[in-house]
Coordinates of C-alpha atoms in Angstrom, one line a residue:
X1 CA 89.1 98.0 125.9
X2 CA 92.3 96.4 127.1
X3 CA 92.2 97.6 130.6
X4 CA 88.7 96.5 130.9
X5 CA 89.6 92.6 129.8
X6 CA 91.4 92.5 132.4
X7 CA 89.3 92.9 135.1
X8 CA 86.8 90.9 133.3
X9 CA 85.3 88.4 135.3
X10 CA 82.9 85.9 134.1
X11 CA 80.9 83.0 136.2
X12 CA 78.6 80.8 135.2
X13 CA 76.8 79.7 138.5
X14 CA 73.7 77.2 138.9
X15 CA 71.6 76.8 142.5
X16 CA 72.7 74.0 144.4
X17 CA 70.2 71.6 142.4
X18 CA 72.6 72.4 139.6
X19 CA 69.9 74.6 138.1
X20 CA 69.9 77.6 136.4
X21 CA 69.1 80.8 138.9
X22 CA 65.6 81.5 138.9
X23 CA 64.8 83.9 141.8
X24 CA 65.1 87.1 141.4
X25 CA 65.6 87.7 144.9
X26 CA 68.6 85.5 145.1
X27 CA 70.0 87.3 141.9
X28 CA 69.2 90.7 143.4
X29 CA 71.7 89.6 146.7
X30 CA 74.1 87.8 144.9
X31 CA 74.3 91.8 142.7
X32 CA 74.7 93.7 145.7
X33 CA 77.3 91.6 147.8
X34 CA 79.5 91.4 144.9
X35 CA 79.3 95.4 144.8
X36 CA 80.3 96.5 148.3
X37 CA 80.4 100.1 147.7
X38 CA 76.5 100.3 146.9
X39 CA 74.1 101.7 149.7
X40 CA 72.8 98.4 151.4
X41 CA 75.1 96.0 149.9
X42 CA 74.2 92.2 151.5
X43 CA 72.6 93.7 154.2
X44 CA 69.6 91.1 154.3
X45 CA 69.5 87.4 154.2
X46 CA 68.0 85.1 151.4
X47 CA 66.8 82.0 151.9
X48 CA 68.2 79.8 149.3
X49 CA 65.9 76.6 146.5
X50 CA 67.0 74.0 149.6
X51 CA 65.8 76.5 152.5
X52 CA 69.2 77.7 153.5
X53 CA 69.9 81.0 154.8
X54 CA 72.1 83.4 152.7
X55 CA 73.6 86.5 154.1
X56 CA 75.7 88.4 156.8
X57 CA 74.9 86.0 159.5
X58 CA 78.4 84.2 157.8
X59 CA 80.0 86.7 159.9
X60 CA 78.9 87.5 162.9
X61 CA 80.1 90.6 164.1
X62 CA 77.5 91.2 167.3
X63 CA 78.4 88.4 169.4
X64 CA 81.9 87.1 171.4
X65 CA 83.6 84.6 169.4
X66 CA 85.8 81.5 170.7
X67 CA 88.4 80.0 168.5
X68 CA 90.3 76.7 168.9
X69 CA 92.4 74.4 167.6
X70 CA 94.1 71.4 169.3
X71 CA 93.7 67.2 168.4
X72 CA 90.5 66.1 167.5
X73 CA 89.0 63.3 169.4
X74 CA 85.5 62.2 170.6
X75 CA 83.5 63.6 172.9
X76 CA 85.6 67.3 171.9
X77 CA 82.8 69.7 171.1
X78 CA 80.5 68.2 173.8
X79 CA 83.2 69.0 176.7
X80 CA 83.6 72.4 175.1
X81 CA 80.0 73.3 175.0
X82 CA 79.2 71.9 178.4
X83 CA 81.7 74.3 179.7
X84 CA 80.2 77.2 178.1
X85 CA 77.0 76.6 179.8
X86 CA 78.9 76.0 183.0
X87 CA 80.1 79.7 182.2
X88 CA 77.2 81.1 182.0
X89 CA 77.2 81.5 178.0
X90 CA 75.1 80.8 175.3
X91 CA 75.8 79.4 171.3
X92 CA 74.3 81.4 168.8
X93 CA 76.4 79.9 166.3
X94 CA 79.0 77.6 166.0
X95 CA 80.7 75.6 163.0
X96 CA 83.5 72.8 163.5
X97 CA 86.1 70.8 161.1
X98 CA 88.3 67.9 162.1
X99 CA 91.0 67.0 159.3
X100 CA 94.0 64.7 159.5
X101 CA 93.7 64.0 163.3
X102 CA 93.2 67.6 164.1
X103 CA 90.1 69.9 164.8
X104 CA 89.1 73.8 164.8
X105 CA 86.1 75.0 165.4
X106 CA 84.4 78.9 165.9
X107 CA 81.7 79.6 168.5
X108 CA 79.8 82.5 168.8
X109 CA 78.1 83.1 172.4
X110 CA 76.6 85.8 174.3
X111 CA 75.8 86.1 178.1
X112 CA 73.0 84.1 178.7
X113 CA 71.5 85.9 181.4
X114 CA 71.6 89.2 179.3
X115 CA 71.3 88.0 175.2
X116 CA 74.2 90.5 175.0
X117 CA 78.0 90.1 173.8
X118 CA 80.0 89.7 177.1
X119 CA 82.7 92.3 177.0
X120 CA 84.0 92.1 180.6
X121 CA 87.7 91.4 180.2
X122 CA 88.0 89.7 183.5
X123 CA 85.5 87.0 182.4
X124 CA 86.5 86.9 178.9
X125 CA 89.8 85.7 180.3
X126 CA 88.0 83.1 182.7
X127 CA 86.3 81.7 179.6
X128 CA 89.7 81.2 177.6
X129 CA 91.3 79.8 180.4
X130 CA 88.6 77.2 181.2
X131 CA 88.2 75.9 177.1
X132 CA 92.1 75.9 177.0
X133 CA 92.0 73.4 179.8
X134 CA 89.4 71.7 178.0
X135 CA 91.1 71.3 174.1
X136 CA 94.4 70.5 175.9
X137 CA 93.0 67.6 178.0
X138 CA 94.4 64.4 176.4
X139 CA 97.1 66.0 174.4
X140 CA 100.1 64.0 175.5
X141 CA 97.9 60.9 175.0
X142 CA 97.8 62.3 171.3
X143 CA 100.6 63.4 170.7
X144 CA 102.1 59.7 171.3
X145 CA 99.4 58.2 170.0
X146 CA 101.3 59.7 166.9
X147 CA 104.2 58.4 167.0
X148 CA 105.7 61.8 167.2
X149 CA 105.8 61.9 171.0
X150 CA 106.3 65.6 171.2
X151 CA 103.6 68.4 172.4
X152 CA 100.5 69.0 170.7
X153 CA 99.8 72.6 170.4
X154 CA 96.4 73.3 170.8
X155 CA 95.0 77.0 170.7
X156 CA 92.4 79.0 171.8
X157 CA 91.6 82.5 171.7
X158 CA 88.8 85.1 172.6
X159 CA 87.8 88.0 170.5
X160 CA 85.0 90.4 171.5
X161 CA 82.6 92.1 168.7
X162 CA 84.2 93.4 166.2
X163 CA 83.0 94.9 162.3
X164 CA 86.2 93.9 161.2
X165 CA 85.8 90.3 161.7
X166 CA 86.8 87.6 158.9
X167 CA 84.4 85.2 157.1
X168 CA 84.0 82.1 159.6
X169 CA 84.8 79.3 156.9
X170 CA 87.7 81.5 155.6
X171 CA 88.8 81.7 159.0
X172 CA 88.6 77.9 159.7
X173 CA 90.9 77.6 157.1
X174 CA 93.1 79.5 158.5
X175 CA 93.3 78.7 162.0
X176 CA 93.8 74.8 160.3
X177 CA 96.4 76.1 158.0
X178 CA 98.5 77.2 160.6
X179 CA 97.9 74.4 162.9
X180 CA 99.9 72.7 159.9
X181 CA 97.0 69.9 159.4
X182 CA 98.5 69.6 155.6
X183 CA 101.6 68.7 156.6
X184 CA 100.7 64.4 156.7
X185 CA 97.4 64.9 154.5
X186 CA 98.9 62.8 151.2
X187 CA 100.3 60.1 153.9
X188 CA 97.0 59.3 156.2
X189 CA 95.2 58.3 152.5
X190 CA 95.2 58.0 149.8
X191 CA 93.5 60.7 148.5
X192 CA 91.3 61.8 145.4
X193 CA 92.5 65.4 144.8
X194 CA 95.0 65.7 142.2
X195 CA 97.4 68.6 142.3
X196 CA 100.1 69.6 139.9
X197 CA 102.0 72.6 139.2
X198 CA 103.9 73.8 136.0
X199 CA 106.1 76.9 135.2
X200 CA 105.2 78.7 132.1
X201 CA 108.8 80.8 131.9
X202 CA 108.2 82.4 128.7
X203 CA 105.3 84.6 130.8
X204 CA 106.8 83.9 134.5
X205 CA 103.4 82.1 135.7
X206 CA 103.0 78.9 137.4
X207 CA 100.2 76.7 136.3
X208 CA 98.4 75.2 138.8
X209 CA 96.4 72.5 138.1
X210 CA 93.1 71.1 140.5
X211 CA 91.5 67.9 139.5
X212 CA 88.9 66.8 142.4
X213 CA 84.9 66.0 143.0
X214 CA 82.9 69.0 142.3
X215 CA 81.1 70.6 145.3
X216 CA 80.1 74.0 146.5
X217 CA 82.2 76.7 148.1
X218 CA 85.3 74.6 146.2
X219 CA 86.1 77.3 144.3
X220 CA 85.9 79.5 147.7
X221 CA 88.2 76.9 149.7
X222 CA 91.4 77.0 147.1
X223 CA 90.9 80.8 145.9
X224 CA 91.0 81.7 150.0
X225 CA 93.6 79.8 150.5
X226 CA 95.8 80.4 147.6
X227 CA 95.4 83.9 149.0
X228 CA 96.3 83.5 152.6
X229 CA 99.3 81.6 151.0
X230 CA 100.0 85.4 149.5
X231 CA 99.8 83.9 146.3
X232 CA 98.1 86.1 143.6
X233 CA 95.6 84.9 141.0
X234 CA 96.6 86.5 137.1
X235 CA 94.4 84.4 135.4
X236 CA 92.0 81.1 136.0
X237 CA 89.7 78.8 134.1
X238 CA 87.6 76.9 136.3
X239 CA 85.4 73.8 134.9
X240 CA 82.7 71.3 136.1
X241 CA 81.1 68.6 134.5
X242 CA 79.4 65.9 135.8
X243 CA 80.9 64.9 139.1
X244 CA 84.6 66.1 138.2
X245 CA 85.9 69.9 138.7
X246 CA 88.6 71.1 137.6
X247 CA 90.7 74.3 138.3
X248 CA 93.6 76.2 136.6
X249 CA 95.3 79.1 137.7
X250 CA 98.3 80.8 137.0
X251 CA 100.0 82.4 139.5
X252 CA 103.1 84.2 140.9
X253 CA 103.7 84.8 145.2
X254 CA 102.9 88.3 146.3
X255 CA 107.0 89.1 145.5
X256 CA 106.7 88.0 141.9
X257 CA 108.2 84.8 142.1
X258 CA 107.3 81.8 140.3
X259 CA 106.9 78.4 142.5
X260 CA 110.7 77.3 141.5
X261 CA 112.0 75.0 144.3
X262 CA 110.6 71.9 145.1
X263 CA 109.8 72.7 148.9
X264 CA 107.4 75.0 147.6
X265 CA 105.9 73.3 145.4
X266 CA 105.0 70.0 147.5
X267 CA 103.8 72.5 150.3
X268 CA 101.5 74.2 147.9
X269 CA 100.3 70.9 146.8
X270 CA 100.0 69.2 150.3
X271 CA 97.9 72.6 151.7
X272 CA 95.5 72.7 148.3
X273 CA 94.6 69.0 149.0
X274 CA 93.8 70.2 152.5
X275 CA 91.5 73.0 151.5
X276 CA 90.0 70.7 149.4
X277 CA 89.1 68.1 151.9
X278 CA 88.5 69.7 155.8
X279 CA 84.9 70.9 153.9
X280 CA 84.5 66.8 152.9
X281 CA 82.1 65.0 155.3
X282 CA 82.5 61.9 156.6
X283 CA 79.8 59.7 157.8
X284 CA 76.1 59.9 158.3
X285 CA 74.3 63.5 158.2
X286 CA 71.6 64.7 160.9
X287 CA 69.7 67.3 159.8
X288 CA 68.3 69.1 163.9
X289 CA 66.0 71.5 163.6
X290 CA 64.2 72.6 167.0
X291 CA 63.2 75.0 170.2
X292 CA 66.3 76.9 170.9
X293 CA 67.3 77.1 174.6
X294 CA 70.3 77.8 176.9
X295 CA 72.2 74.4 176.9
X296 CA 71.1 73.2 173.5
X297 CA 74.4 72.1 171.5
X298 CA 75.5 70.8 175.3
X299 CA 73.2 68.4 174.5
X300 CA 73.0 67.7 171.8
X301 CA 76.4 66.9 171.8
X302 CA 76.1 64.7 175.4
X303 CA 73.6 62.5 173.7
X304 CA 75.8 62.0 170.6
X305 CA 78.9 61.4 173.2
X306 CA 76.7 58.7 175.4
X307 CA 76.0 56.4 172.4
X308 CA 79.4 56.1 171.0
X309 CA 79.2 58.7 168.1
X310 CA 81.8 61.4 167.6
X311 CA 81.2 64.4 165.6
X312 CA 83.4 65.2 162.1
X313 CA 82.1 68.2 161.3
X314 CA 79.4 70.7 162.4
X315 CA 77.5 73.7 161.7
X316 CA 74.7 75.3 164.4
X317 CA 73.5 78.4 164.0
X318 CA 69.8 80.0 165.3
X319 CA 67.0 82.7 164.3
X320 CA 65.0 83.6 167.3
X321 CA 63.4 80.7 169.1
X322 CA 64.5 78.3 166.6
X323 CA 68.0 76.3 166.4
X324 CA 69.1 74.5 163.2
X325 CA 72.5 72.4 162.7
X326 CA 73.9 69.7 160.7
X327 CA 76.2 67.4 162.1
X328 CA 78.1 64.6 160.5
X329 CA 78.8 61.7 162.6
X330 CA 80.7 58.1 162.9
X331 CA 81.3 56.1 165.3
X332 CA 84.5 57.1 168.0
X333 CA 86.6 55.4 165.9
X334 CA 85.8 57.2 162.6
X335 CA 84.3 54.2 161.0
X336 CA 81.0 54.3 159.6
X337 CA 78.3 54.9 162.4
X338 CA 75.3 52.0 163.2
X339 CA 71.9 52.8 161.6
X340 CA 69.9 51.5 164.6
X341 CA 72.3 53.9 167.1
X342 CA 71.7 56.5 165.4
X343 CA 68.0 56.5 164.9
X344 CA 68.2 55.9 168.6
X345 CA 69.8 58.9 168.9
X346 CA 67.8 60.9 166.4
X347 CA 64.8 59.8 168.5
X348 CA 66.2 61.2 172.0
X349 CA 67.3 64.5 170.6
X350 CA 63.7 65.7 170.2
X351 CA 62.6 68.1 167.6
X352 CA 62.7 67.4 164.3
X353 CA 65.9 65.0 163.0
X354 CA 66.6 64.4 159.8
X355 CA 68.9 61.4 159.0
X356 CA 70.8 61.5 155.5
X357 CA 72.1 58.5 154.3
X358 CA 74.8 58.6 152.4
X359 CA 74.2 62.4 150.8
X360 CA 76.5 63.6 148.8
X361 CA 77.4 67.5 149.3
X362 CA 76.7 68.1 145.8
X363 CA 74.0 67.2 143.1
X364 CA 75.7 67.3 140.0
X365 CA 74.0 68.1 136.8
X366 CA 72.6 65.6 134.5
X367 CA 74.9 65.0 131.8
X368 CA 73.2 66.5 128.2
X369 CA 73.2 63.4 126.2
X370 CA 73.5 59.4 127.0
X371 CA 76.7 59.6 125.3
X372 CA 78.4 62.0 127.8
X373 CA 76.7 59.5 130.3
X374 CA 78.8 56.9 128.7
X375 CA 82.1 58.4 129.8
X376 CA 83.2 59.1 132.6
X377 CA 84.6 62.4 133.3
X378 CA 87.6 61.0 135.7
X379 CA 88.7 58.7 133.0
X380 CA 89.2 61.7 130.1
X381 CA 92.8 62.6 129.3
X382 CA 94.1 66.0 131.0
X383 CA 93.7 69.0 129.2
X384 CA 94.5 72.8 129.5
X385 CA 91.4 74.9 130.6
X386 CA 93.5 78.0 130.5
X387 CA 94.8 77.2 126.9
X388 CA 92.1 78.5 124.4
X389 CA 91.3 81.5 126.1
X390 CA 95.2 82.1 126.5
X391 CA 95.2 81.9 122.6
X392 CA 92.7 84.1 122.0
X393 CA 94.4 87.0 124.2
X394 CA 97.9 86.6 124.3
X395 CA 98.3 88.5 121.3
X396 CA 96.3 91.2 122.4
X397 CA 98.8 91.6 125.8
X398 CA 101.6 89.7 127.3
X399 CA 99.9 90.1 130.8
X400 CA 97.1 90.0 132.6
X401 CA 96.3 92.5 135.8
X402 CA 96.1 90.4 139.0
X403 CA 92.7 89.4 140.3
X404 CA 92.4 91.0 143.6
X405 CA 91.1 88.6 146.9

């Protein structure tokens, strides 16, 4: 009974109208991608309450992939994808996060004269060479721009078609982690994620403690990164309600140590208030759904460039004929972008443009009672998630087995 505590693992999950799940066929995928080793496991897509696609286009292991990293500035992805169709290549997906000055982004392409991945290494090298060009224009204008007045790196790197191939958002996360884009996160702003950690030495934990807005994939954006960190997870409580989530987990590093110097800890701290916020989206939200094409995110992008809008975060991706993407965008100097500019721009894009004021990423739940609505969740005092189950437990074992990433 012991053994099988300790790999219990219990969610309690809602749709992202902070409902309860209702279709079956969503439960049915949800089953088998959390069971890997069963015949067919997440190998079809669901389309989700709000229309969204769920399923293994998140990784897409068919088609070339282009990753980079380097300063963000405006007019970035539209250089970028007017090269590619300079090259001779085609987006069939794409996704982009700028944070704290810098930006990564993933594209997915295949020939466009064949549909097919291009696996000539010849060209392939081409390809890298011309984007690197492309993300390292303007870098020494950056890097002094920052005070610093040293080189920016900037990366990028082609990998053909490959089964192996990690998660896209997990792998943003990466490719921003080590670009070091936590390093100045708690100076830029002041920020709204709240981050403290605690050593328990009686068990040899550290207790983590997340306090931030509630929003989808959170939960995926600090576990992912707490485990490319090679931190490992004994036990967490996790907790939403209203707009407020918050997150406790007690941990140890992949050697068995305990976060015990103070280095450590504020690095842990800065890079948790980064995973929190690359996935936070700044200014207003287009909604593009039309006629894919050769060229399309080119532009897109060109016409977004041309009236003084610069993109802070995107996601493209397309089913047969027809091209969907999401872009959040501001004006080139980050600030809040002009209503009439971009209905302007909404208009000259063509298909069909939906433009989100304001949105928030998440729908929170109504609270249960006028009274709950009378408090705000921000303004109760801390408490210990962790704690009650902890008491219930402990005296059952003095450990817990480690929940495996």
């Amino acid at each position: 009974m012991l053994k099988s505590m300790e790999k219990l693992k219990v969610f309690h999950v809602t749709d992202q109208l902070g409902n309860k799940l209702s279709d079956e066929s969503l439960i049915h995928y949800i089953k088998q991608a959390l069971c890997p080793g069963r015949k067919g496991a997440g190998s079809e897509s669901v389309r989700t309450c709000l229309g969204r696609l769920v399923g293994p286009r998140d990784v897409v292991v068919e088609h070339t992939a282009l990753e980079m990293t380097g300063s963000d500035r405006p007019g970035l992805l539209s250089d970028i994808s007017a090269v590619l169709v300079e090259l001779g290549c085609q987006v069939v997906a794409a996704e982009a996060w700028t944070h704290n000055g810098r930006a990564a982004c993933i594209i997915y392409i295949t020939d466009a004269a064949t549909g097919g991945a291009i696996s000539d290494g010849a060209r392939l090298a081409h390809v890298e060479e011309q984007l690197e060009n492309v993300v390292g224009a303007h870098h020494l204008v950056a890097g002094n721009a920052g005070g610093g007045g040293g080189a920016v790196e900037r990366r990028v790197r082609v990998a053909g078609p490959t089964e192996s191939r990690t998660h896209t958002e997990r792998r943003l996360h990466q490719l921003m982690f080590t670009d070091r884009d936590y390093e100045e996160a708690t100076k830029v702003r002041k920020t709204k994620t709240d981050v403290s950690i605690e050593s328990w030495r009686e068990k040899g934990y550290s207790v983590l403690n997340v306090r931030c807005r509630d929003r989808p994939k959170l939960l995926f954006d600090t576990v992912c990164t707490l485990t490319d960190m090679e931190y490992v997870v004994f036990h967490a409580a996790i907790s939403s309600r209203g707009s407020l989530a918050v997150q406790e987990y007690y941990i140890r590093h992949v050697d068995g140590c305990t976060l015990d110097t103070e280095s450590e800890r504020r690095r842990v701290t800065q890079c948790l208030i980064a995973a929190v916020e690359r996935r936070v989206s700044h200014g207003l939200r287009l909604d593009v759904c039309t006629n894919n094409r050769v060229g399309l995110l080119s532009d897109i992008t060109r016409v977004f460039r041309e009236n003084g809008l610069s993109v802070s975060r995107a996601e493209i991706s397309t089913r047969g004929d027809t091209a969907v993407g999401t872009f959040f965008v501001t004006d080139a100097s980050g600030n809040e972008a002009d209503h009439k500019t971009v209905e302007s721009v909404s208009k000259e894009m063509g298909g069909t443009v939906l433009v989100i004021n304001n949105s928030p990423t998440w729908v929170p739940t109504k609270p249960r009672s006028s009274a709950a609505a009378s408090t705000s969740t921000e303004d109760r005092p801390r408490f210990s998630l962790g704690s009650l189950l902890w008491s219930q437990l402990e005296r059952l074992s003095s450990n817990f087995g480690s929940i495996r990433s």
